[in-house]
Backbone as JSON, one array per atom type, in Angstrom:
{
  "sequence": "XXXXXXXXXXXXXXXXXXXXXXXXXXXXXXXXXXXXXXXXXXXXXXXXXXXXXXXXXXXXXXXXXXXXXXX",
  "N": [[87.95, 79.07, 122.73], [87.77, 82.0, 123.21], [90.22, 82.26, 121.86], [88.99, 82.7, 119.24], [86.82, 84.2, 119.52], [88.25, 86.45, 119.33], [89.94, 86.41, 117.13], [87.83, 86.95, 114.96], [87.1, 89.7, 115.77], [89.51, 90.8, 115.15], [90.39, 92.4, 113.21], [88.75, 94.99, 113.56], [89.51, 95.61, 115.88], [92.35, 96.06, 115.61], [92.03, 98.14, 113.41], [90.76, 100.05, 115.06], [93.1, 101.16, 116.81], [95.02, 101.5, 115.81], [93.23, 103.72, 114.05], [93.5, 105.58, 116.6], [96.08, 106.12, 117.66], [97.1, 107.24, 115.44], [95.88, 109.17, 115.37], [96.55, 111.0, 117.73], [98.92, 110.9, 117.23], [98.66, 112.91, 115.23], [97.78, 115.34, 116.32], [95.46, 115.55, 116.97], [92.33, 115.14, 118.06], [91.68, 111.77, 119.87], [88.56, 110.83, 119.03], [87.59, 112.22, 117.19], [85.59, 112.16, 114.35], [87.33, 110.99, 111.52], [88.53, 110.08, 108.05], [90.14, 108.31, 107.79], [89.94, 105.33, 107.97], [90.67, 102.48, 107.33], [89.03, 100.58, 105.87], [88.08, 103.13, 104.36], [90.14, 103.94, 103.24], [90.87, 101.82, 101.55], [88.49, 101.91, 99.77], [88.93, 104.22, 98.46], [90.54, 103.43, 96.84], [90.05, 101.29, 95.22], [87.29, 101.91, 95.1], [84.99, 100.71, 95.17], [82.26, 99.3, 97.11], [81.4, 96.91, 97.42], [83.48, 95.19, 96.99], [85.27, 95.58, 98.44], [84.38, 95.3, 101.09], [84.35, 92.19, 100.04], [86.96, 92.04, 100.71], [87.83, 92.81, 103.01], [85.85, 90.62, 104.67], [87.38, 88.26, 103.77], [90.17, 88.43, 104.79], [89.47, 88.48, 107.36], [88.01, 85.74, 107.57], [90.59, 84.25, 106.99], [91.92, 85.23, 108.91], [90.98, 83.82, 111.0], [90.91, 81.31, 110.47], [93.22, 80.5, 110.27], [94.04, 81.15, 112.77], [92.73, 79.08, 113.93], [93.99, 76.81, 113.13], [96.43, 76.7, 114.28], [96.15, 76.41, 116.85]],
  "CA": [[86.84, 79.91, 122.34], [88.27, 83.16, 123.59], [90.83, 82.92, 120.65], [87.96, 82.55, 117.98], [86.51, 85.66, 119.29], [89.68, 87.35, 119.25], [89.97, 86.32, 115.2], [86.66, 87.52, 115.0], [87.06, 91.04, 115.93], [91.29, 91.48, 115.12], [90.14, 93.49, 112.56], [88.23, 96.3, 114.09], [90.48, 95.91, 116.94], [93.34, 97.02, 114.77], [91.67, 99.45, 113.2], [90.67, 101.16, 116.04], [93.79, 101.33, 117.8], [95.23, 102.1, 114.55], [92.89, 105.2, 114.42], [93.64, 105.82, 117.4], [97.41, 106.52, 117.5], [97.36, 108.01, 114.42], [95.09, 110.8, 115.7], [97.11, 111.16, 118.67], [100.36, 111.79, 116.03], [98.67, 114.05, 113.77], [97.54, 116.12, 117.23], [93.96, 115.64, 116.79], [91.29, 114.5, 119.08], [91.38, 110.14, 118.95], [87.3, 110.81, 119.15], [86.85, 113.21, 116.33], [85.69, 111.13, 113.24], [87.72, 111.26, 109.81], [88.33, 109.42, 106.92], [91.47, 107.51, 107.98], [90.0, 103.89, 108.58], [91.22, 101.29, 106.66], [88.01, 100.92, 104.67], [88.26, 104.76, 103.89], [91.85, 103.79, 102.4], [90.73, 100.85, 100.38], [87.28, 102.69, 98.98], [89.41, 105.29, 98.05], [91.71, 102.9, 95.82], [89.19, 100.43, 94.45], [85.64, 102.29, 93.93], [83.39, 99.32, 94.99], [81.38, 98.79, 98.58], [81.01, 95.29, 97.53], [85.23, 94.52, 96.98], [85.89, 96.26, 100.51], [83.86, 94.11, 101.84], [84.6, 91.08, 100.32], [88.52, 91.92, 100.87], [87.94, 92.55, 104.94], [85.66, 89.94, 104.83], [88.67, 87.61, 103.41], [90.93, 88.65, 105.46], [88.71, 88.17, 108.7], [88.14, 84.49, 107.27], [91.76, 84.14, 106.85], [92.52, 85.38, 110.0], [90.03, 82.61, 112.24], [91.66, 79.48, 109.75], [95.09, 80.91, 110.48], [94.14, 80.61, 114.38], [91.66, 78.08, 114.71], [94.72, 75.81, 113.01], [97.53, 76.52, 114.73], [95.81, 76.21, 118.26]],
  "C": [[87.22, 81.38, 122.33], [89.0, 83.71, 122.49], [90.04, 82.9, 119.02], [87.73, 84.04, 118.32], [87.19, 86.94, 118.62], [89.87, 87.68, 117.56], [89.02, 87.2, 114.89], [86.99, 89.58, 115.08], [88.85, 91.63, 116.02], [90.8, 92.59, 114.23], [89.72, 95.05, 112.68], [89.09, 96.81, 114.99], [91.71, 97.08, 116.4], [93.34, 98.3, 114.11], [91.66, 100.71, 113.79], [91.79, 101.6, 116.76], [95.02, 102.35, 116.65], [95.6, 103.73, 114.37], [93.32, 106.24, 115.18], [94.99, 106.94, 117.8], [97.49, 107.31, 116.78], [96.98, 109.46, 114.3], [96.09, 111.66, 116.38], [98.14, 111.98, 117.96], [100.05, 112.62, 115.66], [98.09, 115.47, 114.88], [96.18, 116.69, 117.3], [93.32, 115.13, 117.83], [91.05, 112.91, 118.85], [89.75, 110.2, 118.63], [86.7, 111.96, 118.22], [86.83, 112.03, 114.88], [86.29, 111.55, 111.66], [87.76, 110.38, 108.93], [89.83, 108.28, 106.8], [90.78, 106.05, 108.44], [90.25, 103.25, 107.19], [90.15, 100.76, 105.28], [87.85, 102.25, 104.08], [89.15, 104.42, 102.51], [91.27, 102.85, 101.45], [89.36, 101.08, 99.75], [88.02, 103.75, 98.18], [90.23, 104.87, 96.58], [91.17, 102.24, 95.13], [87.78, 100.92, 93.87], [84.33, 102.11, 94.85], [83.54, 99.01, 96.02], [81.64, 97.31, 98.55], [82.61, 94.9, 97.59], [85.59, 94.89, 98.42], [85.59, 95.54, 101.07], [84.36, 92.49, 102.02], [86.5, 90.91, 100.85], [89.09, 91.83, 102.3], [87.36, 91.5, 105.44], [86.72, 88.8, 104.7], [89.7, 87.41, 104.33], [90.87, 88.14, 107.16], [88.6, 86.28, 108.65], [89.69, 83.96, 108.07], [92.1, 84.13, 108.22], [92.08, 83.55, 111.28], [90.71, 81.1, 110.9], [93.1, 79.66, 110.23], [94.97, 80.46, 112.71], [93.49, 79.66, 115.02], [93.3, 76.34, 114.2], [96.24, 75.68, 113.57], [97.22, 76.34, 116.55], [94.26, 75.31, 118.25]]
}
């Protein structure tokens, strides 16, 4: 169960930690908000609310079949 959750929220997880670091590098505050998340990046390249979605959604899928079948 624990690793369902886990599937469940890799995404944000990553993101955030992501964010995180990346702030840290660029010598910013990790808690000041910009335009560097991952949906930022792929709104920026595609346009469309609804494709972002379904592409993290996808991915999030992907992720929980990828771990619900190997464990």
């Amino acid at each position: 169960k624990i690793l369902f959750v886990i599937s469940i929220l890799l995404y944000p997880i990553v993101d955030i930690i992501r964010i995180f670091f990346l702030r840290i590098v660029m010598g910013k505050s990790p808690f000041v908000a910009d335009k560097n998340h991952i949906h930022h990046i792929l709104l920026k390249r595609y346009k469309s609310h609804k494709l972002i979605v379904v592409i993290i959604f996808s991915i999030t899928l992907i992720t929980i079949f990828i771990t619900q079948s190997l464990f």
